[in-house]
Amino acid sequence: MTKRVLLAKPRGYCAGVDRAVQTVEEALKLYGAPIYVRKQIVHNKHVVATLEARGAIFVEENDEVPEGATVIFSAHGVAPEVYEQARERGLRAIDATCPLVTKVHQEARRFAAEDYDILLIGHEGHEEVIGTSGEAPANIHLVDGPEGVDSVTVRDPAKVVWLSQTTLSVDETMETVTRLKERLPLLQSPPSDDICYATQNRQHVIKEIAPSCDVVLVVGSRNSSNSVRLREVAVDAGARAAYLIDYASEIDPEWLTGAETVGLSSGASVPEDLVVEVLAALAERGFADVEEVATVNERLTFSLPRELKRDMKAATGN
């Protein structure tokens, strides 16, 4: 029996996560520890622990940050009131919100200014949803998946638009949109796709490999929406089983019993060294043949937040 690994590409860090993590790292170098970060900078246990070891302090709210200190807002975005709270406390605020999330915020503000009802497709309680909703709380109504469609009410069926959380399952989102349009035929779509390129790309390659896999392993944390969706997409696409793990040590040998092909991917907030560790663990169990399956090459990068770039430039005199 030939044991092999189908390694998904693209996988791991997206441009927004890379930017957010770099923001904390550069802030620590520039300003020195401690640097405060509101919420987890990205949803990954290992990344948070690594940055904590370097001097980052993760807090839930601005009032936990000493007055005058530096605070970084996470990649998931924040509501306008969070910026105001930071100003009131005299905090040096650095916004590490992913630019693709910022785009959704801008769409929300624009449609609210035109007095649209905005149907925000997303998961209740997710930080990105909370931040986007805070842009126009009177206009935004959360639709948590297809099952949330029946409870939707709007003021004017001719003046309603849908937006979405950036890290959702593409298929489930479109199922939700289809059901919304059955109820609201004049529902408008956002000017461009809200689900981020990285989420879509990682789901696409998982769909490619899953039918050939006995087991799919997705490296990612349980509070990472895009990682959770990857595991779900793998099962829906035909994998016999799929599991979400933070570390190689979490692999249960029983999962691999009788398996010939293991699929491997990682969420958009997962550093590559964790994937390398999983590959090593699989090789020890006889899965030494690794075939990388690539569907697209990602080249997008985002520059660091302007507040940080300004201070870095001032520090170097350039």
mmCIF file of C-alpha atoms in Angstrom, residues 39-147:
data_model
loop_
_atom_site.group_PDB
_atom_site.id
_atom_site.type_symbol
_atom_site.label_atom_id
_atom_site.label_comp_id
_atom_site.label_asym_id
_atom_site.label_seq_id
_atom_site.Cartn_x
_atom_site.Cartn_y
_atom_site.Cartn_z
ATOM 1 C CA LYS A 39 -8.327 40.830 20.803
ATOM 2 C CA GLN A 40 -6.196 38.147 19.158
ATOM 3 C CA ILE A 41 -4.251 39.769 16.313
ATOM 4 C CA VAL A 42 -5.230 36.741 14.202
ATOM 5 C CA HIS A 43 -7.140 33.627 15.212
ATOM 6 C CA ASN A 44 -4.258 31.253 15.801
ATOM 7 C CA LYS A 45 -3.134 29.884 19.148
ATOM 8 C CA HIS A 46 0.518 29.455 18.148
ATOM 9 C CA VAL A 47 0.879 32.945 16.658
ATOM 10 C CA VAL A 48 -0.615 34.560 19.760
ATOM 11 C CA ALA A 49 1.646 32.576 22.108
ATOM 12 C CA THR A 50 4.729 33.451 20.033
ATOM 13 C CA LEU A 51 3.943 37.172 20.087
ATOM 14 C CA GLU A 52 3.182 37.057 23.821
ATOM 15 C CA ALA A 53 6.651 35.607 24.380
ATOM 16 C CA ARG A 54 8.105 38.622 22.553
ATOM 17 C CA GLY A 55 6.246 41.154 24.704
ATOM 18 C CA ALA A 56 2.778 41.560 23.226
ATOM 19 C CA ILE A 57 -0.082 41.749 25.727
ATOM 20 C CA PHE A 58 -3.483 40.709 24.411
ATOM 21 C CA VAL A 59 -6.510 42.396 25.955
ATOM 22 C CA GLU A 60 -10.231 42.281 25.297
ATOM 23 C CA GLU A 61 -10.981 46.016 25.452
ATOM 24 C CA ASN A 62 -9.232 49.391 25.352
ATOM 25 C CA ASP A 63 -9.887 50.088 29.031
ATOM 26 C CA GLU A 64 -7.354 47.352 29.881
ATOM 27 C CA VAL A 65 -4.634 49.353 28.121
ATOM 28 C CA PRO A 66 -2.740 51.922 30.260
ATOM 29 C CA GLU A 67 -3.390 55.500 29.210
ATOM 30 C CA GLY A 68 -0.884 56.721 26.630
ATOM 31 C CA ALA A 69 0.266 53.211 25.672
ATOM 32 C CA THR A 70 0.322 51.665 22.199
ATOM 33 C CA VAL A 71 -2.589 49.468 21.135
ATOM 34 C CA ILE A 72 -2.946 47.505 17.913
ATOM 35 C CA PHE A 73 -6.373 46.623 16.541
ATOM 36 C CA SER A 74 -6.609 43.095 15.182
ATOM 37 C CA ALA A 75 -6.924 41.997 11.550
ATOM 38 C CA HIS A 76 -10.668 41.416 12.006
ATOM 39 C CA GLY A 77 -11.579 45.108 12.246
ATOM 40 C CA VAL A 78 -13.311 47.182 14.909
ATOM 41 C CA ALA A 79 -16.376 49.379 15.192
ATOM 42 C CA PRO A 80 -15.953 53.200 15.082
ATOM 43 C CA GLU A 81 -16.633 53.464 18.811
ATOM 44 C CA VAL A 82 -13.423 51.500 19.506
ATOM 45 C CA TYR A 83 -11.365 54.208 17.780
ATOM 46 C CA GLU A 84 -13.169 56.842 19.842
ATOM 47 C CA GLN A 85 -12.432 54.957 23.077
ATOM 48 C CA ALA A 86 -8.751 54.842 22.140
ATOM 49 C CA ARG A 87 -8.692 58.596 21.498
ATOM 50 C CA GLU A 88 -10.357 59.292 24.835
ATOM 51 C CA ARG A 89 -7.664 57.266 26.643
ATOM 52 C CA GLY A 90 -4.841 58.941 24.738
ATOM 53 C CA LEU A 91 -3.717 55.653 23.217
ATOM 54 C CA ARG A 92 -1.386 55.385 20.245
ATOM 55 C CA ALA A 93 -3.666 53.266 18.051
ATOM 56 C CA ILE A 94 -2.361 51.245 15.121
ATOM 57 C CA ASP A 95 -4.990 49.714 12.876
ATOM 58 C CA ALA A 96 -3.998 46.259 11.573
ATOM 59 C CA THR A 97 -7.437 45.582 10.062
ATOM 60 C CA CYS A 98 -7.137 43.538 6.869
ATOM 61 C CA PRO A 99 -7.744 45.880 3.904
ATOM 62 C CA LEU A 100 -10.327 43.418 2.560
ATOM 63 C CA VAL A 101 -12.297 43.755 5.804
ATOM 64 C CA THR A 102 -11.913 47.536 5.571
ATOM 65 C CA LYS A 103 -13.511 47.319 2.119
ATOM 66 C CA VAL A 104 -16.609 45.691 3.648
ATOM 67 C CA HIS A 105 -16.735 48.451 6.294
ATOM 68 C CA GLN A 106 -16.627 51.059 3.547
ATOM 69 C CA GLU A 107 -19.442 49.323 1.684
ATOM 70 C CA ALA A 108 -21.517 49.235 4.872
ATOM 71 C CA ARG A 109 -21.029 52.967 5.443
ATOM 72 C CA ARG A 110 -21.875 53.819 1.841
ATOM 73 C CA PHE A 111 -25.086 51.774 1.697
ATOM 74 C CA ALA A 112 -26.143 53.028 5.139
ATOM 75 C CA ALA A 113 -25.631 56.618 3.965
ATOM 76 C CA GLU A 114 -28.085 55.833 1.142
ATOM 77 C CA ASP A 115 -30.454 54.365 3.768
ATOM 78 C CA TYR A 116 -30.373 50.781 2.540
ATOM 79 C CA ASP A 117 -31.185 47.815 4.721
ATOM 80 C CA ILE A 118 -27.962 45.802 4.796
ATOM 81 C CA LEU A 119 -28.148 42.032 5.235
ATOM 82 C CA LEU A 120 -24.785 40.989 6.650
ATOM 83 C CA ILE A 121 -24.171 37.273 6.122
ATOM 84 C CA GLY A 122 -21.901 36.029 8.897
ATOM 85 C CA HIS A 123 -21.563 34.286 12.225
ATOM 86 C CA GLU A 124 -23.032 35.935 15.303
ATOM 87 C CA GLY A 125 -20.372 36.983 17.788
ATOM 88 C CA HIS A 126 -17.461 36.831 15.342
ATOM 89 C CA GLU A 127 -15.183 39.850 15.777
ATOM 90 C CA GLU A 128 -15.392 40.773 12.101
ATOM 91 C CA VAL A 129 -19.200 40.785 12.216
ATOM 92 C CA ILE A 130 -19.200 42.900 15.383
ATOM 93 C CA GLY A 131 -16.840 45.424 13.785
ATOM 94 C CA THR A 132 -18.774 45.677 10.522
ATOM 95 C CA SER A 133 -22.128 45.917 12.309
ATOM 96 C CA GLY A 134 -20.777 48.799 14.367
ATOM 97 C CA GLU A 135 -20.423 50.894 11.210
ATOM 98 C CA ALA A 136 -24.200 51.168 10.794
ATOM 99 C CA PRO A 137 -26.051 49.344 13.592
ATOM 100 C CA ALA A 138 -29.438 50.805 12.606
ATOM 101 C CA ASN A 139 -29.179 49.509 9.040
ATOM 102 C CA ILE A 140 -27.379 46.179 9.400
ATOM 103 C CA HIS A 141 -29.230 42.918 10.034
ATOM 104 C CA LEU A 142 -27.244 39.733 10.625
ATOM 105 C CA VAL A 143 -28.128 36.646 8.588
ATOM 106 C CA ASP A 144 -26.362 33.666 10.152
ATOM 107 C CA GLY A 145 -26.447 31.160 7.303
ATOM 108 C CA PRO A 146 -29.351 29.825 5.205
ATOM 109 C CA GLU A 147 -31.373 29.000 8.295
#
